[in-house]
Amino acid sequence: MSATLARSAAGLGMASERTRLRMVARLREQGITDEVVLAAMAQVPRHLFVEEALASRAYEDTALPIGFAQTISQPWVVARSCELARAGRMLDLVLEIGGGCGYQAAVLARLAREVYTIERIGALAARARQTLAAAGIGNVKVRNADGRDASSNVVQFDAIVVAAASATIPPNLPSLLADGGRLVIPLGGAEHQRLTRLTRHGEQFERETFDDVVFVPLKSGQE
Ligand code: SAH
């Protein structure tokens, strides 16, 4: 890189840091209180996860297209889902369903020891892998599969975050929670959903509903 290019890249980095801090201030005003989530969002370079043409809009509180008729979730939705999933605790293993561009996985990676994210569209999964590597995030594993089919006899998760809307909780998922673990999912119809949290207490599951949200649908199969 030439000296001029290096200087302008550094300048961009500083400008995006300032915009990111403004985004975090806005999240606070919008009611996000978990300082660990806010600190994570202050650090993850969201502009790397959107297409270059949209990078200048990366820190607006809006969903943006990422191709294949999918979107990067708006910052508030990411913050709120992470806050509900964390419930004030540090996380060991986390599963995300609907990895998209990898942004939320990058935020979760700062809240957990290890993150597994499943994305049904192969091209998005490949791009997420590249972007996460470029951002220097090493504790996220991206899989191309239908996340509703996720199953395991051995691994249990402290948190599962579903980033696509569903009418019902996919039946495989609750048993993947560790005792005390939390599943956060937007439940409802196509127009809007309610962020819902399922907390495992032994073989019992406590259900709570929170904010009105709009997500793209959870679909079956993989592409
Ligand atoms: N977490 C992303 C949001 C992506 S939007 C972010 O950080 O912005 C939701 C994503 O879920 C889309 O990329 C879509 O392809 C994916 N998806 C939908 N149904 C799925 C399924 N059954 N399994 C895995 N991914 C799915």
XYZ file of C-alpha atoms in Angstrom, residues 27-219:
193
model
C -28.522 2.415 20.833
C -28.309 3.644 24.406
C -31.044 6.232 23.733
C -33.130 3.450 22.210
C -32.996 1.542 25.488
C -30.104 -0.908 25.123
C -28.514 -1.124 28.581
C -26.104 -4.099 28.443
C -22.670 -2.429 28.532
C -20.915 -5.576 27.269
C -23.116 -5.620 24.159
C -22.620 -1.866 23.647
C -18.832 -2.282 23.941
C -18.885 -5.128 21.408
C -20.877 -3.017 18.959
C -18.448 -0.143 19.452
C -15.661 -2.452 18.279
C -17.023 -4.513 15.380
C -16.419 -2.716 12.046
C -19.927 -2.989 10.617
C -18.888 -1.247 7.372
C -16.799 -4.306 6.415
C -19.943 -6.469 6.399
C -21.938 -4.438 3.847
C -21.219 -3.934 0.159
C -18.711 -1.188 -0.563
C -21.331 1.022 -2.214
C -23.344 0.999 1.038
C -20.407 1.343 3.452
C -21.169 5.024 4.141
C -24.635 3.948 5.414
C -23.368 1.031 7.503
C -23.916 2.766 10.856
C -27.437 4.051 10.169
C -30.077 2.297 12.241
C -31.527 0.438 9.309
C -31.420 -2.959 7.638
C -29.423 -2.916 4.371
C -29.419 -5.342 1.425
C -26.637 -7.947 1.333
C -27.731 -9.650 -1.923
C -29.834 -12.806 -2.484
C -32.913 -10.874 -1.221
C -31.458 -10.889 2.316
C -30.508 -8.059 4.675
C -28.020 -7.198 7.391
C -30.180 -6.660 10.491
C -30.470 -3.096 11.800
C -28.061 -2.335 14.678
C -30.834 -2.030 17.275
C -32.197 -5.488 16.441
C -28.711 -7.026 16.707
C -28.075 -5.273 20.038
C -31.457 -6.243 21.487
C -31.169 -9.912 20.387
C -27.663 -10.127 21.880
C -28.784 -8.438 25.114
C -31.695 -10.881 25.507
C -29.465 -13.864 24.678
C -26.748 -12.799 27.105
C -29.070 -12.023 30.031
C -26.109 -10.435 31.799
C -23.786 -13.463 31.602
C -20.626 -14.274 29.690
C -21.306 -16.986 27.134
C -19.360 -20.106 26.278
C -20.818 -21.673 23.106
C -23.347 -19.767 20.998
C -25.327 -20.889 17.952
C -26.676 -18.388 15.448
C -29.173 -19.411 12.777
C -29.248 -17.108 9.759
C -25.652 -15.916 9.601
C -26.179 -13.683 6.550
C -23.174 -11.410 6.116
C -21.699 -12.474 9.481
C -22.136 -9.165 11.330
C -24.193 -10.435 14.272
C -21.859 -13.445 14.549
C -18.963 -10.972 14.844
C -20.759 -9.162 17.681
C -21.589 -12.485 19.388
C -17.930 -13.489 19.010
C -17.084 -10.708 21.482
C -19.650 -12.012 23.964
C -18.777 -15.705 23.781
C -15.864 -18.115 23.668
C -17.016 -19.670 20.422
C -19.803 -18.988 17.917
C -21.278 -21.382 15.359
C -23.351 -19.704 12.697
C -25.478 -21.522 10.125
C -26.487 -19.863 6.839
C -28.626 -21.638 4.237
C -27.319 -19.644 1.229
C -23.866 -20.970 0.309
C -22.620 -17.778 -1.352
C -23.485 -15.719 1.755
C -21.817 -18.266 4.031
C -18.641 -18.080 1.913
C -18.639 -14.279 1.989
C -19.266 -14.211 5.746
C -16.251 -16.508 6.245
C -14.064 -14.131 4.216
C -15.284 -10.991 5.959
C -14.862 -12.479 9.438
C -11.303 -13.481 8.542
C -10.605 -9.996 7.124
C -11.923 -8.480 10.378
C -9.525 -10.717 12.314
C -12.309 -12.631 14.080
C -11.151 -16.197 14.690
C -13.773 -17.684 17.039
C -16.675 -18.023 14.574
C -17.371 -21.170 12.534
C -19.667 -20.665 9.542
C -21.666 -23.618 8.160
C -23.802 -23.756 5.044
C -26.927 -25.710 6.027
C -30.576 -25.407 7.048
C -30.294 -24.340 10.675
C -33.726 -25.748 11.562
C -32.163 -29.199 11.192
C -29.336 -28.454 13.629
C -28.835 -31.347 16.014
C -26.196 -32.622 18.377
C -25.850 -35.298 21.007
C -22.842 -33.700 22.598
C -22.723 -29.940 22.159
C -25.052 -27.688 24.143
C -25.297 -23.953 23.779
C -25.515 -21.163 26.347
C -27.440 -19.170 23.779
C -29.111 -19.702 20.410
C -29.997 -16.625 18.361
C -32.300 -17.081 15.382
C -31.978 -14.165 12.936
C -34.946 -15.048 10.698
C -38.703 -15.026 11.370
C -40.703 -18.133 12.111
C -44.314 -18.882 13.060
C -43.159 -21.479 15.598
C -39.984 -22.507 17.397
C -38.151 -25.095 15.240
C -38.605 -28.302 17.282
C -34.931 -29.326 17.177
C -33.634 -26.191 18.845
C -34.759 -26.176 22.512
C -32.948 -29.458 23.269
C -29.692 -27.859 22.047
C -29.791 -25.414 24.975
C -27.637 -26.064 28.027
C -29.439 -25.844 31.376
C -30.100 -22.137 31.978
C -29.460 -21.441 28.262
C -31.540 -18.975 26.233
C -33.032 -19.149 22.734
C -33.976 -15.800 21.140
C -36.206 -15.909 18.072
C -38.570 -13.525 16.214
C -41.934 -15.357 16.309
C -44.907 -14.333 14.197
C -46.150 -13.831 10.652
C -44.446 -12.381 7.583
C -45.373 -8.748 8.373
C -44.025 -8.534 11.898
C -42.929 -10.672 14.801
C -42.242 -10.477 18.538
C -38.759 -11.141 19.841
C -39.289 -14.160 22.063
C -36.961 -15.732 24.612
C -37.083 -19.338 25.752
C -35.013 -20.111 28.858
C -34.240 -23.720 29.763
C -34.672 -24.777 33.409
C -33.902 -28.508 33.375
C -36.664 -30.023 31.239
C -38.895 -26.964 31.611
C -38.860 -23.960 29.273
C -39.864 -20.461 30.341
C -41.196 -18.247 27.562
C -41.098 -14.424 27.517
C -42.067 -11.995 24.759
C -40.435 -8.663 24.058
C -40.268 -6.132 21.209
C -42.099 -5.963 17.877
C -39.623 -6.618 15.047
C -39.472 -7.366 11.319
C -37.143 -10.104 10.041
C -36.803 -11.942 6.717
C -38.365 -15.420 6.897
C -36.705 -18.590 8.131
C -36.787 -20.885 5.105
